[in-house]
mmCIF file of C-alpha atoms and ligand atoms in Angstrom:
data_model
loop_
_atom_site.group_PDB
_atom_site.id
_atom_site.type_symbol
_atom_site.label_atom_id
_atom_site.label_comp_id
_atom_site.label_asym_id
_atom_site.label_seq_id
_atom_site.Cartn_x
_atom_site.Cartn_y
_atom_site.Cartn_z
ATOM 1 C CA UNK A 18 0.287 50.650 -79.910
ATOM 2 C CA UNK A 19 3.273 50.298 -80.118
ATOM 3 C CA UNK A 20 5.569 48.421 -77.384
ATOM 4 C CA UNK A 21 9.238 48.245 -77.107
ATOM 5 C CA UNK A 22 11.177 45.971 -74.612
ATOM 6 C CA UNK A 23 15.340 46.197 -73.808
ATOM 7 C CA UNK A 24 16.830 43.321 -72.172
ATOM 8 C CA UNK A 25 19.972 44.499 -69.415
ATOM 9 C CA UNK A 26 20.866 41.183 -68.368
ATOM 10 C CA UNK A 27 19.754 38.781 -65.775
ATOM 11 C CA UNK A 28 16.100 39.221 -65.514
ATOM 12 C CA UNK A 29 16.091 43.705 -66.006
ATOM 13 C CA UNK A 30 13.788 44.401 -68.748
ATOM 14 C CA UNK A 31 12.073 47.382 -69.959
ATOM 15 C CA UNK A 32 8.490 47.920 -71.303
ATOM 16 C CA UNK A 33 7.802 51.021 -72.904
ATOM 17 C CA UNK A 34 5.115 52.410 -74.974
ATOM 18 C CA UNK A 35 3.550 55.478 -75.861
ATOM 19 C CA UNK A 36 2.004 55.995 -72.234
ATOM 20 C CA UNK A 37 4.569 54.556 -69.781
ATOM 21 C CA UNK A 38 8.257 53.091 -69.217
ATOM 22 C CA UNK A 39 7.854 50.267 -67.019
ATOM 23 C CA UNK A 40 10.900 48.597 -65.467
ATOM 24 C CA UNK A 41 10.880 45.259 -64.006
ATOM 25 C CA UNK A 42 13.399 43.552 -61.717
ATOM 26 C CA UNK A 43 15.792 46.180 -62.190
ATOM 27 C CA UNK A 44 19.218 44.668 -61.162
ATOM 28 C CA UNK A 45 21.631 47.312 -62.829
ATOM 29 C CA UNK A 46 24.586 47.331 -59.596
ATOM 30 C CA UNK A 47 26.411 44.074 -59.280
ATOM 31 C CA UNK A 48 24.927 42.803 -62.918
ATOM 32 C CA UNK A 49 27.488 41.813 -64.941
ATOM 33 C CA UNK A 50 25.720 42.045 -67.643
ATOM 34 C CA UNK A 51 24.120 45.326 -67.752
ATOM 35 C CA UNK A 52 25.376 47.591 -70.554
ATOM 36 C CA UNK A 53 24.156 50.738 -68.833
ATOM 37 C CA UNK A 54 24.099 51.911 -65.126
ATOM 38 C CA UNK A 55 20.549 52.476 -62.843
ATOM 39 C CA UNK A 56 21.589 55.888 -63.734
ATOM 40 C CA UNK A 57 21.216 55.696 -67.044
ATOM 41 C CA UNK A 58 17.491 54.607 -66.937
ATOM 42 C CA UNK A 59 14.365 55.956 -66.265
ATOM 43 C CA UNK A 60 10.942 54.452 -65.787
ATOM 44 C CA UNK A 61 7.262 55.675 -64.519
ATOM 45 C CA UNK A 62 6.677 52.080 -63.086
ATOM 46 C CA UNK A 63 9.567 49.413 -61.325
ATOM 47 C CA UNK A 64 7.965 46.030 -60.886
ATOM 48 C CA UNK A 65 9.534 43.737 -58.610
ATOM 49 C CA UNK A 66 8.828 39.963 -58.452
ATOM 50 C CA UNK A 67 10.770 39.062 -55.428
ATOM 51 C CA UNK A 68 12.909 40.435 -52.879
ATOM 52 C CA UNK A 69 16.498 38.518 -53.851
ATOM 53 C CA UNK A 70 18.993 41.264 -54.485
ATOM 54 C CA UNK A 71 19.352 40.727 -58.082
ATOM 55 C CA UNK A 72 15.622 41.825 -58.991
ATOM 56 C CA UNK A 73 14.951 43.957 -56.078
ATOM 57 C CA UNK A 74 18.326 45.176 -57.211
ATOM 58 C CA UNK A 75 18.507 49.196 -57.674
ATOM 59 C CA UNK A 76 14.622 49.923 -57.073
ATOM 60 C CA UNK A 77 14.843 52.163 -53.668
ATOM 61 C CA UNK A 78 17.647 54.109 -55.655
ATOM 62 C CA UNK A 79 15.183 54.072 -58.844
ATOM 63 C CA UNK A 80 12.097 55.479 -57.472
ATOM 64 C CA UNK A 81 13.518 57.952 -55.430
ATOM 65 C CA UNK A 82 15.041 59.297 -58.334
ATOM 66 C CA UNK A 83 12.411 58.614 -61.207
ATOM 67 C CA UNK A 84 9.670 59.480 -58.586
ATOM 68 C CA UNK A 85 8.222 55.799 -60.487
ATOM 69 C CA UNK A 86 5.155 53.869 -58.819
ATOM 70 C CA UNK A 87 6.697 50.346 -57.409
ATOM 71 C CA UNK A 88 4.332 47.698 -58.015
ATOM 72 C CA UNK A 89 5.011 44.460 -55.791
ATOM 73 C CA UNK A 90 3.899 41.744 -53.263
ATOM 74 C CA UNK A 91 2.226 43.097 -50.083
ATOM 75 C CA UNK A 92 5.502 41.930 -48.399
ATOM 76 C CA UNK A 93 7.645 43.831 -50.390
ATOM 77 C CA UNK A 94 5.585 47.237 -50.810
ATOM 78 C CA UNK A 95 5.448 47.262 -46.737
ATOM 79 C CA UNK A 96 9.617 46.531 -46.675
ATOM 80 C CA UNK A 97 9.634 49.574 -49.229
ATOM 81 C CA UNK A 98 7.117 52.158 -47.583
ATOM 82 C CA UNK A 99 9.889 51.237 -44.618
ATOM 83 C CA UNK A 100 12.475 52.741 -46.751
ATOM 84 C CA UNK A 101 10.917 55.609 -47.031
ATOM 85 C CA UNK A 102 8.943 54.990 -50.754
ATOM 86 C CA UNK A 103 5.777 56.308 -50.809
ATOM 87 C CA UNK A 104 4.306 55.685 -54.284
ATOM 88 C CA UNK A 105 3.902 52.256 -54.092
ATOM 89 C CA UNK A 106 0.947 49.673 -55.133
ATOM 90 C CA UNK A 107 0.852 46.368 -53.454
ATOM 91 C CA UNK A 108 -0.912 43.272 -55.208
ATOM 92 C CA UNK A 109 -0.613 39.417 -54.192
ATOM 93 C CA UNK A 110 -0.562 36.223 -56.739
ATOM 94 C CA UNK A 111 -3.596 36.008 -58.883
ATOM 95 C CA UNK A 112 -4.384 39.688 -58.162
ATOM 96 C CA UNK A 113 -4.026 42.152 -60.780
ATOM 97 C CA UNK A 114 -5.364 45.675 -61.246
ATOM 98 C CA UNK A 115 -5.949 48.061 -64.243
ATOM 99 C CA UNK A 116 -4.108 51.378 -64.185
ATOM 100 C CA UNK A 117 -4.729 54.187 -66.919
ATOM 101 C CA UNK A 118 -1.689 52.493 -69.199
ATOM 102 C CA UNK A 119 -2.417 49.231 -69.233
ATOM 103 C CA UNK A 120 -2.604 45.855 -66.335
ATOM 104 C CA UNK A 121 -0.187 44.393 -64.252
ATOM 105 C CA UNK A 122 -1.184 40.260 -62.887
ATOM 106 C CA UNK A 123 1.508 39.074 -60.521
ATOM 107 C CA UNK A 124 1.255 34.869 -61.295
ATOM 108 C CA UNK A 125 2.615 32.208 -59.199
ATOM 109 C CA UNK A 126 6.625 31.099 -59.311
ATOM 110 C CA UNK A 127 8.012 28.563 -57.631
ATOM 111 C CA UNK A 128 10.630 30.271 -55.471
ATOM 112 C CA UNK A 129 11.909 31.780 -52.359
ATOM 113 C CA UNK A 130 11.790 35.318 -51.563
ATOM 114 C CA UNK A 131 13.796 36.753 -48.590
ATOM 115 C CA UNK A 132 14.195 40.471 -48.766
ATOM 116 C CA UNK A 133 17.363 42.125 -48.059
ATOM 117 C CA UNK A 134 17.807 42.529 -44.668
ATOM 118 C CA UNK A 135 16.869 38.376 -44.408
ATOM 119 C CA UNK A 136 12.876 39.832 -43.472
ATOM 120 C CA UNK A 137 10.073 38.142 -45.345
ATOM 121 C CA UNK A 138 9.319 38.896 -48.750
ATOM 122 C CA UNK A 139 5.979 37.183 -49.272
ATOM 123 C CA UNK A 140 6.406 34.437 -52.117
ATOM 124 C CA UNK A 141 8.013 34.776 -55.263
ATOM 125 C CA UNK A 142 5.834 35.586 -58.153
ATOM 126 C CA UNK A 143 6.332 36.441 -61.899
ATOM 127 C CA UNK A 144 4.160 39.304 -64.335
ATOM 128 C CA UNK A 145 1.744 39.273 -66.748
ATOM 129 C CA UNK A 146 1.798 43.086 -68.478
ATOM 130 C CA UNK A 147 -1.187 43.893 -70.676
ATOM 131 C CA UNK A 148 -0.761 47.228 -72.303
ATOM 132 C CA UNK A 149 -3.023 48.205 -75.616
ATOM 133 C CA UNK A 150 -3.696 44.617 -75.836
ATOM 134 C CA UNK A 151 0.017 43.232 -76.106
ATOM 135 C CA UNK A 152 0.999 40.631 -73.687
ATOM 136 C CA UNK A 153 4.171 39.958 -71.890
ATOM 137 C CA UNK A 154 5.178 37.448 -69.786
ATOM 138 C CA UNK A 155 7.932 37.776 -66.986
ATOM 139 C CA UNK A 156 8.511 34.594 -65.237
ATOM 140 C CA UNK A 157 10.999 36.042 -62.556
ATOM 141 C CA UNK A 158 12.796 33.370 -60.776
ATOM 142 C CA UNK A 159 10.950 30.181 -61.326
ATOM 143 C CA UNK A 160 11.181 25.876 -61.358
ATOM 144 C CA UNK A 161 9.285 24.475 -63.906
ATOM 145 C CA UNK A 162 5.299 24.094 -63.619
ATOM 146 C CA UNK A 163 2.279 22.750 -64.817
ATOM 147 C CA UNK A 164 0.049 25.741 -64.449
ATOM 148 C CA UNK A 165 1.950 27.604 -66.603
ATOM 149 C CA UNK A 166 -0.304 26.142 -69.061
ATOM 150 C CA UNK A 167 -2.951 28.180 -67.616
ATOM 151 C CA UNK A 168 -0.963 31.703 -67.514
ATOM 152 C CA UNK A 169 -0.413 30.436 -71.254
ATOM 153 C CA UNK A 170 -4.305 31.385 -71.996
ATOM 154 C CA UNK A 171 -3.557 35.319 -71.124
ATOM 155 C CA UNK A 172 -1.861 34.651 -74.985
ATOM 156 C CA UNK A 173 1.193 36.076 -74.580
ATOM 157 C CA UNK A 174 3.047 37.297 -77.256
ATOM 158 C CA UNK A 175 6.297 37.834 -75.522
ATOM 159 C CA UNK A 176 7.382 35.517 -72.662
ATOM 160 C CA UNK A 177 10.736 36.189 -70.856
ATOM 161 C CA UNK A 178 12.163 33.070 -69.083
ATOM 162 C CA UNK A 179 15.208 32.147 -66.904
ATOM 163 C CA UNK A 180 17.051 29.226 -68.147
ATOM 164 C CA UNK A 181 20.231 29.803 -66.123
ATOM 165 C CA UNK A 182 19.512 26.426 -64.259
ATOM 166 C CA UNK A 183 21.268 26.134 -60.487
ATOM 167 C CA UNK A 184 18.615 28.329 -59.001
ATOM 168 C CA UNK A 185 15.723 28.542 -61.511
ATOM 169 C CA UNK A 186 14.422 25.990 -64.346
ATOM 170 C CA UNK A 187 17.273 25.398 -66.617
ATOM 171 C CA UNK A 188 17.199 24.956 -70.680
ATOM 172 C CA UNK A 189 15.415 21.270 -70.646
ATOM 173 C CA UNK A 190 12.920 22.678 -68.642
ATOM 174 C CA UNK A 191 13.052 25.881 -70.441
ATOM 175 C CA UNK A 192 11.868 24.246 -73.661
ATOM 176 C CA UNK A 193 8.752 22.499 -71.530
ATOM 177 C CA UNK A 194 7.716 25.872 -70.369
ATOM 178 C CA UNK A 195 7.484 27.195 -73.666
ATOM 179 C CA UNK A 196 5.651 24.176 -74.574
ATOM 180 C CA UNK A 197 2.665 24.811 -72.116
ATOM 181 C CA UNK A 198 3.233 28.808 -72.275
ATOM 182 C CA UNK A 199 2.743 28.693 -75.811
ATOM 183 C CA UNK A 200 3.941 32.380 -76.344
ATOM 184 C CA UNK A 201 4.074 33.751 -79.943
ATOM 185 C CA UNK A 202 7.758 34.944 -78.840
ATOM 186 C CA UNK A 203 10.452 33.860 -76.158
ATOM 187 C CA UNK A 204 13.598 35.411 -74.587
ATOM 188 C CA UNK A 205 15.972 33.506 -72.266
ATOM 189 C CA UNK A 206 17.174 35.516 -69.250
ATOM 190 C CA UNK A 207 18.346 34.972 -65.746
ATOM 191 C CA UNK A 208 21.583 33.584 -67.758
ATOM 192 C CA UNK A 209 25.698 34.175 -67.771
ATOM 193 C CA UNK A 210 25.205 37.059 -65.290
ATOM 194 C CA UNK A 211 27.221 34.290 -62.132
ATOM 195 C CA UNK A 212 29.807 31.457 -63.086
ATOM 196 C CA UNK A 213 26.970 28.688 -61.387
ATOM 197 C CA UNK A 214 24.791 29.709 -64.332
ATOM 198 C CA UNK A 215 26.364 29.729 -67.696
ATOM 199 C CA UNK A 216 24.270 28.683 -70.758
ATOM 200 C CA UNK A 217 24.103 28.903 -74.204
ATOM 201 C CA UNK A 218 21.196 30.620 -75.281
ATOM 202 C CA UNK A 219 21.508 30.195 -78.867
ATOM 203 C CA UNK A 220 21.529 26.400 -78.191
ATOM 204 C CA UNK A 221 18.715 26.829 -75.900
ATOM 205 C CA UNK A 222 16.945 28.739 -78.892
ATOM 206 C CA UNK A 223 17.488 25.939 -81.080
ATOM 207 C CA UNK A 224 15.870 23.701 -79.154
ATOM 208 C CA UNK A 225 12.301 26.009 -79.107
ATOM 209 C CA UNK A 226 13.085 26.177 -82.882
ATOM 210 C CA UNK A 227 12.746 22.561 -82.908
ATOM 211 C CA UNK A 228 10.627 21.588 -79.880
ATOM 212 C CA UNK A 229 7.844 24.131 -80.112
ATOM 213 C CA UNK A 230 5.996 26.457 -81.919
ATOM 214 C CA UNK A 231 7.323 29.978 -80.285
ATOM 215 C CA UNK A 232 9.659 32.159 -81.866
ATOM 216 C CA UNK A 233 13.314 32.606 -79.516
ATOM 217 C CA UNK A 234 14.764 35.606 -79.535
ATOM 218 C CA UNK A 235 17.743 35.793 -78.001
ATOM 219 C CA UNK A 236 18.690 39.466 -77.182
ATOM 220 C CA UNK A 237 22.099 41.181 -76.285
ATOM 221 C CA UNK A 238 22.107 42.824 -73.074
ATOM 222 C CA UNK A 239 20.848 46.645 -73.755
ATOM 223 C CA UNK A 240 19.293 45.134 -77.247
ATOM 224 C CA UNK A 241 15.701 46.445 -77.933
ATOM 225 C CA UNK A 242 13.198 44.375 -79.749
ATOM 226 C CA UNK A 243 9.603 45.847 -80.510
ATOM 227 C CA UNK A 244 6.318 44.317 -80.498
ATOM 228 C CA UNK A 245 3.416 45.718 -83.144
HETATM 229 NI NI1 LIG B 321 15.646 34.689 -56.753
HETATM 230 MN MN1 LIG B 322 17.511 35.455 -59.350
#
């Protein structure tokens, strides 16, 4: 099967393959980054791994729209059913579950998670996808940890990463997650979307060139890579 994923800046992504469009985090208003609108977009699923407003970003707009499932913490799914979503799937870290396209893991991050009215949104967590056997990895907003080492035996062939530092693990740290994710492909995000955290991901990239074994990829925002 065939999987393709689009990067929109910050941490929006896209997973698509023959059986379902799956959006995650998907901060389109207020990204500077994004190359398209959340009008532009569709998606079946909208995965959320925390309730900060760039990754909750555009999702009540979203799945009122799309009609798409939103998979997130129980915190979040309970915020959401309060504004007025009713397809909705709540899971918790370390708890995935198997729908007809493919499984959706929500792993730990080391984060905070207020929603947007300053309620609770549960802890911050990141994604493991598995769909037709490919793997991806969405950290979401994360510090560095060990245990990534341990999400690293899902084999992942695609891990996305922030390395904007400030609020998440920047590019030193970066490199040592890569190191114990040991993904067969990496993308930086979470990068150049705010002034407090500007990078540059194609030294970041060169670093993982030298450092580890993964492949970087840096994409453009809207740029669509595909996975065999
Ligand atoms: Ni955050
Ligand atoms: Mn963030």
């Amino acid at each position: 099967m065939t999987t393709k994923v689009t990067w929109y800046g910050h941490s929006a992504v896209q997973v698509s393959t023959e059986m379902v469009s799956i959006l995650i985090d998907p901060f389109f208003s207020g990204n500077s980054m994004a190359p398209v609108t959340a009008a532009d977009v569709g998606a079946d699923v909208i995965v959320v791994t925390h309730g900060h407003s760039d990754h909750l970003g555009d999702t009540v707009l979203l799945a009122r729209r799309t009609g798409a499932l939103v998979v997130s913490n129980f915190e979040i799914v309970t915020y959401l059913q309060k504004q007025g979503l009713e397809k909705l799937h709540p899971l918790h870290i370390g708890g995935g579950k198997s729908f007809s396209w493919g499984r959706v893991k929500l792993t730990m991050a080391m984060h905070g998670s207020s929603l947007p009215d300053g309620g609770y949104g549960g802890v911050a967590a990141g994604v493991l996808l598995n769909l037709g056997g490919t793997t991806i990895y969405h950290a979401g907003d994360t510090g560095l940890f060990y245990d990534m080492k341990l999400i690293g035996d899902a084999r992942i062939d695609l891990a996305m990463i922030p390395i904007g530092d400030n609020f998440t693990m920047g590019p030193d740290d970066a490199v040592k997650a890569v190191s114990l994710l040991r993904p067969k492909m990496v993308a930086p995000m979470h990068y150049n979307t705010f002034d407090v955290i500007e990078q540059d991901p194609n030294e970041w990239a060169a670093a993982v060139e030298r450092e580890t074994s993964a492949k970087p990829k840096v994409l453009e925002p809207g740029q669509t890579i595909i996975l065999e």
